[in-house]
XYZ file of C-alpha atoms in Angstrom:
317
model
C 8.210 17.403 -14.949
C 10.599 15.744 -12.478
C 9.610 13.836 -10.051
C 11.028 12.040 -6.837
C 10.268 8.480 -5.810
C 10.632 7.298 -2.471
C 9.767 4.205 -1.328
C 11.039 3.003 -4.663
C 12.262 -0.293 -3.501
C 9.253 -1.654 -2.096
C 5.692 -3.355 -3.479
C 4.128 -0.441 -5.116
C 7.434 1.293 -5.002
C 9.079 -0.870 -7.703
C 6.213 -1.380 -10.105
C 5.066 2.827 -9.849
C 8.802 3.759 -11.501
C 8.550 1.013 -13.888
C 5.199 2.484 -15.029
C 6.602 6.001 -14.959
C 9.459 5.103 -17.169
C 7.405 3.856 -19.513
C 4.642 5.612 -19.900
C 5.763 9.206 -19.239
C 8.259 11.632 -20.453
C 9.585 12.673 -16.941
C 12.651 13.087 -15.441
C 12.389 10.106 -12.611
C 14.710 10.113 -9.701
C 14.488 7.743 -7.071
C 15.829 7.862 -3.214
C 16.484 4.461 -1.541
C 18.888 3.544 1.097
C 21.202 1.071 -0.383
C 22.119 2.367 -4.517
C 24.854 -0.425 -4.283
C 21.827 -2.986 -4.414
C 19.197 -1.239 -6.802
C 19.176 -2.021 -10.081
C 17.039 0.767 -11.288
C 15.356 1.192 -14.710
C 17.175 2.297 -17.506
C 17.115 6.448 -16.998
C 16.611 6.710 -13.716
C 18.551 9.071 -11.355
C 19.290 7.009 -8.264
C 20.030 8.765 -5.139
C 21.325 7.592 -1.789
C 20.030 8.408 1.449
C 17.412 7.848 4.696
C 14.181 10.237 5.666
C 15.329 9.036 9.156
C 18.712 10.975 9.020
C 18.500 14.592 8.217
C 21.004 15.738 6.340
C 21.210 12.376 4.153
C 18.550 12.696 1.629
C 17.522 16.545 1.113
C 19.571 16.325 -2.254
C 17.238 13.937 -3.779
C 14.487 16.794 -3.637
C 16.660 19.691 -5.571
C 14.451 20.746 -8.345
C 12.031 18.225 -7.708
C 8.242 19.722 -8.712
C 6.575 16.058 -7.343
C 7.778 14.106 -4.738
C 5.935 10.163 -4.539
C 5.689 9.598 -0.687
C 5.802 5.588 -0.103
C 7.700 5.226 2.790
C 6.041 3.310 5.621
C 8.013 1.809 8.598
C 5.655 -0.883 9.414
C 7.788 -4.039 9.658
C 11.008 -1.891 11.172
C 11.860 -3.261 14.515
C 10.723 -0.938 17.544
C 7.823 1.716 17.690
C 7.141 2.331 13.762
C 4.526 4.713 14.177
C 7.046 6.828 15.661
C 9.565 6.002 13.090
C 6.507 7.221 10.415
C 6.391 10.056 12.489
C 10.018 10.807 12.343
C 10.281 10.390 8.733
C 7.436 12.014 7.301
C 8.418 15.258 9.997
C 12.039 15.149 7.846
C 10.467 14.534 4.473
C 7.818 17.394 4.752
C 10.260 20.098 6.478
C 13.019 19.480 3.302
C 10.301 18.972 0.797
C 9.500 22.557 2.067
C 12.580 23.634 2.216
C 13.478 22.725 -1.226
C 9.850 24.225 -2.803
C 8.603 20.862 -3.827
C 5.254 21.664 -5.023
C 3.566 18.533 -4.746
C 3.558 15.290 -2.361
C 1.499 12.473 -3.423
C 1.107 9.905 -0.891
C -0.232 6.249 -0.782
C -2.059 5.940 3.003
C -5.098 3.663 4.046
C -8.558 3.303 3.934
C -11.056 3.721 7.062
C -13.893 5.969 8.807
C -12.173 9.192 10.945
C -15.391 8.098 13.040
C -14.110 5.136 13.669
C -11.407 3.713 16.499
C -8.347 3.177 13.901
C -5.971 0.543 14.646
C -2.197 2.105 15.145
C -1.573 1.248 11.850
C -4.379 3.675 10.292
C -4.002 5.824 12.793
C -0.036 6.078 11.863
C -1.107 6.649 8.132
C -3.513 9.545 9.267
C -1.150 11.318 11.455
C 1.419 11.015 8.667
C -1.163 12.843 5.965
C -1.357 15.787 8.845
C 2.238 16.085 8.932
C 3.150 15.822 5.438
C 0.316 19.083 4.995
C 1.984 21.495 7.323
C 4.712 21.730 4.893
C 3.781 23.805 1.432
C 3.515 21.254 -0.969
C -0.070 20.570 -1.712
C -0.387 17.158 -0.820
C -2.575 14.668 -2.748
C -3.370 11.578 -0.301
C -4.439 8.118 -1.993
C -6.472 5.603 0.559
C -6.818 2.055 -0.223
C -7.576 -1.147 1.749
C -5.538 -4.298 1.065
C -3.892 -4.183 -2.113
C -4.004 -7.595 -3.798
C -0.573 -8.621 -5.801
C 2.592 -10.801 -5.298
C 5.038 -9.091 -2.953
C 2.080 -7.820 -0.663
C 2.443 -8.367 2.919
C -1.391 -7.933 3.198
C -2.322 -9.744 0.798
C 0.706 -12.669 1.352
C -1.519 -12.806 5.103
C -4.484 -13.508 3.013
C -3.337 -16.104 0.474
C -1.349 -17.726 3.465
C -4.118 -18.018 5.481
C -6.548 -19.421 3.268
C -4.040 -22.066 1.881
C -2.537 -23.920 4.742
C -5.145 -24.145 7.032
C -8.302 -26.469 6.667
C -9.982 -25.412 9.611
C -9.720 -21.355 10.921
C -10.769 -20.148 14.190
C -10.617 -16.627 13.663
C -11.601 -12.953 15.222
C -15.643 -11.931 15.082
C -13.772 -8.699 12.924
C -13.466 -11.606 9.840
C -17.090 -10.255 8.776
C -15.877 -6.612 8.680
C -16.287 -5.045 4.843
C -13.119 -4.304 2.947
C -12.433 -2.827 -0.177
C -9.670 -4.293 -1.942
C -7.921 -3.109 -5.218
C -5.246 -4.827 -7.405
C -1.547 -2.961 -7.513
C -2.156 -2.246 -11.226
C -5.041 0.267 -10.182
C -3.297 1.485 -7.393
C -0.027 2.215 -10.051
C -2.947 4.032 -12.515
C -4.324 6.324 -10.001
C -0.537 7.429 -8.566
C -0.217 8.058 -12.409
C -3.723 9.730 -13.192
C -3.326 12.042 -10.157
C 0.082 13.281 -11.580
C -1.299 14.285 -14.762
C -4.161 15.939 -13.371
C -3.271 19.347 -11.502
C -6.527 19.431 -10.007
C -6.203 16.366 -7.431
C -3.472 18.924 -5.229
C -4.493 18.990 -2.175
C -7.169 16.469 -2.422
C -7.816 13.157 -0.591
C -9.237 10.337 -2.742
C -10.488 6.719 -1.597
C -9.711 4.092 -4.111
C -10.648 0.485 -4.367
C -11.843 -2.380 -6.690
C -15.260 -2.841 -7.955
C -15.699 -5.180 -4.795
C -16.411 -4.849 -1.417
C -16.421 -8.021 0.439
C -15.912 -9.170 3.892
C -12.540 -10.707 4.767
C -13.933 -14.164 5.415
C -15.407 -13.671 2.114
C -11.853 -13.091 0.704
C -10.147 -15.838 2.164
C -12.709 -18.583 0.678
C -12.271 -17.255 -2.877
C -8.906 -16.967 -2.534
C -8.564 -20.497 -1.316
C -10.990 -21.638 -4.133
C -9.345 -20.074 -6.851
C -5.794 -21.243 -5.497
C -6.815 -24.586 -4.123
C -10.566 -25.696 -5.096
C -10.247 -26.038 -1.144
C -12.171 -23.290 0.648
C -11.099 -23.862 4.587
C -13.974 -23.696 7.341
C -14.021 -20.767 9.192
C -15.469 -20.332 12.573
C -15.469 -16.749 14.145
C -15.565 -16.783 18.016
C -15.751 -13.581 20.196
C -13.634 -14.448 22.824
C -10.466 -14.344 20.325
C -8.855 -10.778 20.159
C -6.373 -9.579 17.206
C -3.590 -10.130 19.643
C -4.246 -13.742 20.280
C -4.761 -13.660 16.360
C -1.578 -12.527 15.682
C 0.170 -15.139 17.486
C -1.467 -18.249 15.221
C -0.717 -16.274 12.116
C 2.572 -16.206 13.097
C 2.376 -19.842 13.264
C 0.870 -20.342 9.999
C 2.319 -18.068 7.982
C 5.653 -16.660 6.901
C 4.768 -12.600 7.451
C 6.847 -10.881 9.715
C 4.761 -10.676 13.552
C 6.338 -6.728 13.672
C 3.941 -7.022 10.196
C 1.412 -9.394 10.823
C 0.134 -7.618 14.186
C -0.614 -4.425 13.056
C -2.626 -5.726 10.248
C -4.134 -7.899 12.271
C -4.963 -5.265 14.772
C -6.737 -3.244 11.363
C -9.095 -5.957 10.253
C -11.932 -4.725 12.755
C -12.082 -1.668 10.707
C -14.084 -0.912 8.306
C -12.240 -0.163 5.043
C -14.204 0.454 1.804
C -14.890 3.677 -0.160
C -17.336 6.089 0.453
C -15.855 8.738 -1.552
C -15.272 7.544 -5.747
C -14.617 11.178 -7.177
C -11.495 9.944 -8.225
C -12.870 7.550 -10.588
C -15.128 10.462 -12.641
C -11.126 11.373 -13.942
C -9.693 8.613 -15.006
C -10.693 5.594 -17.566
C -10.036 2.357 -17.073
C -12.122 -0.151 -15.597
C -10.940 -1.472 -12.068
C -9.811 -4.811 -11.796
C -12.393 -6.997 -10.416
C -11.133 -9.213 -6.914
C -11.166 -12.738 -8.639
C -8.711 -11.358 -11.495
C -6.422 -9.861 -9.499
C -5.755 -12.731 -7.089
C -5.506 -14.954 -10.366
C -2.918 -12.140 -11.412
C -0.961 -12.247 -8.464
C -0.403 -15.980 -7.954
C 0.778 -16.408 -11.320
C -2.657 -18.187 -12.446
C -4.655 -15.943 -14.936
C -3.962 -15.989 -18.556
C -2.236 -12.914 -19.102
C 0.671 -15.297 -16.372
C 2.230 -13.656 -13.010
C 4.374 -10.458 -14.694
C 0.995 -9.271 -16.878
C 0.809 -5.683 -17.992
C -0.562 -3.515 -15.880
C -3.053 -0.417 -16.330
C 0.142 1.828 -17.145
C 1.115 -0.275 -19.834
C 3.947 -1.492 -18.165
C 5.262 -5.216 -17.278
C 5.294 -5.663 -12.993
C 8.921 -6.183 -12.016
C 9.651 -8.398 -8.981
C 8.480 -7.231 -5.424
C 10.359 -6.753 -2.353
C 7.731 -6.092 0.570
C 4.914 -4.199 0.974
C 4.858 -0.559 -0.557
């Protein structure tokens, strides 16, 4: 099978061609913007070119029968939810053009029912326009995704590290459903094995759900042994919010507001068909923050559920 990875320079990016290289027999080709500063996996085809330029990157597609969709413009300067927009109209119009036949794509977790924050609302809007094209399009949600070289995550640790006192947003109660990059790699792998997940949308997430308060202690105790106190007050909106973070931590605020802005959703699964086809057992939260700041036994680069050893990350996705 050949398949196309875009995206392939960033967080999930990087480690999903890794994993493909090494445990598959397909023909990988990846499409990032700069080739002069990828060093790509031995047997990779590296291609040149931007979603955001038509006419630059349809060649990347020829012959392609799956095409990874990881491109997100969230931390691009201006309006990146019309930059998503943009791209995904380009990607799905030569994907069609070319006959891809599948489009997997990585988007995020939370309730149609529900007031999204631009940035889910961005990811939904770019699962509607990747299906008028005709590739059946398989479309992965997940909530934060815990692992070094996540912005979300980064927010997290960040957060719960530097500051022994934390006035935050009432939203720091709100559920979420985190899951550890080396699940998220074995589901973008299971799903390409498994002709049956076309056209499907699957929620995936770690075994558990906690609140984000809830993450930001443990994540301070295992780091630190020094959980901070938090005190939630109502009058303090995520735009306020974003402001301190941007204070305290080193996350972009073009990054760091958006997410922000998302942590009064809801984000946990309600919908674990996905797991009835594959077998491994999802990494538990405690493990995978160990994992991802270089403290659990296994060290910082462990092997992940494809078998494969997690390169370095540049951003998120």
């Amino acid at each position: 099978m050949r398949v196309l990875v875009t995206g392939a320079t960033g967080f999930v990016g990087q480690r999903l061609v890794a994993a493909l290289r090494a445990e598959t027999t397909h023909d990988v080709t990846v499409l990032v913007r700069d080739a002069e500063s990828y060093e790509p996996p031995d047997g990779i085809t590296v291609v040149e070119g931007d979603v955001l330029e038509p006419g630059r990157f349809e060649d990347a597609l020829a012959d392609v029968d799956v095409a990874y969709y990881l491109i997100h413009a969230m931390g691009s300067s201006g309006d990146f939810a019309e930059r998503d927009r943009r791209a995904a109209r380009n990607f799905e119009r030569a994907a069609s053009d070319a006959g891809t036949g599948r489009v997997i794509y990585l988007s995020g977790l939370g309730n149609d029912g529900d007031s999204l924050s631009s940035h889910l609302a961005s990811r939904r809007e770019v699962e509607s326009i990747l299906r008028e094209g005709t590739a059946d399009v398989t479309v992965l949600r997940a909530a934060i995704i815990v692992g070094d070289g996540s912005a979300s995550f980064r927010l997290v640790r960040q957060l719960a590290t530097r500051l022994p006192v934390m006035i935050t947003p009432r939203w720091v109660d709100t559920d979420c459903q985190p899951i550890a990059i080396d699940d998220v790699v074995a589901y973008c792998l299971a799903v390409l094995e498994r002709p049956e997940t076309a056209g499907e949308t699957y929620e995936i997430g770690g075994p558990d759900v906690l609140t984000y308060r809830e993450m930001l202690l443990e994540t301070a105790e295992i780091e630190t042994g020094r959980p901070p106190l938090i005190v939630p007050v109502p009058v303090l909106s995520p735009r306020l919010s974003a402001h301190w973070v941007g204070l305290v931590t080193d996350v972009p605020r073009e990054v760091a507001s958006p997410l922000i802005e998302g942590v009064r959703n809801r984000v946990v699964v309600t919908d674990d068909r996905l797991e009835g086809l594959v077998d491994f057992e999802p990494t538990p939260f405690d493990v995978a923050v160990r994992r991802a700041v270089g403290l659990a036994s296994d060290g910082p680069d462990a092997v992940d559920r494809a078998g494969t050893t997690a390169p370095p990350t540049r951003g998120e996705k």
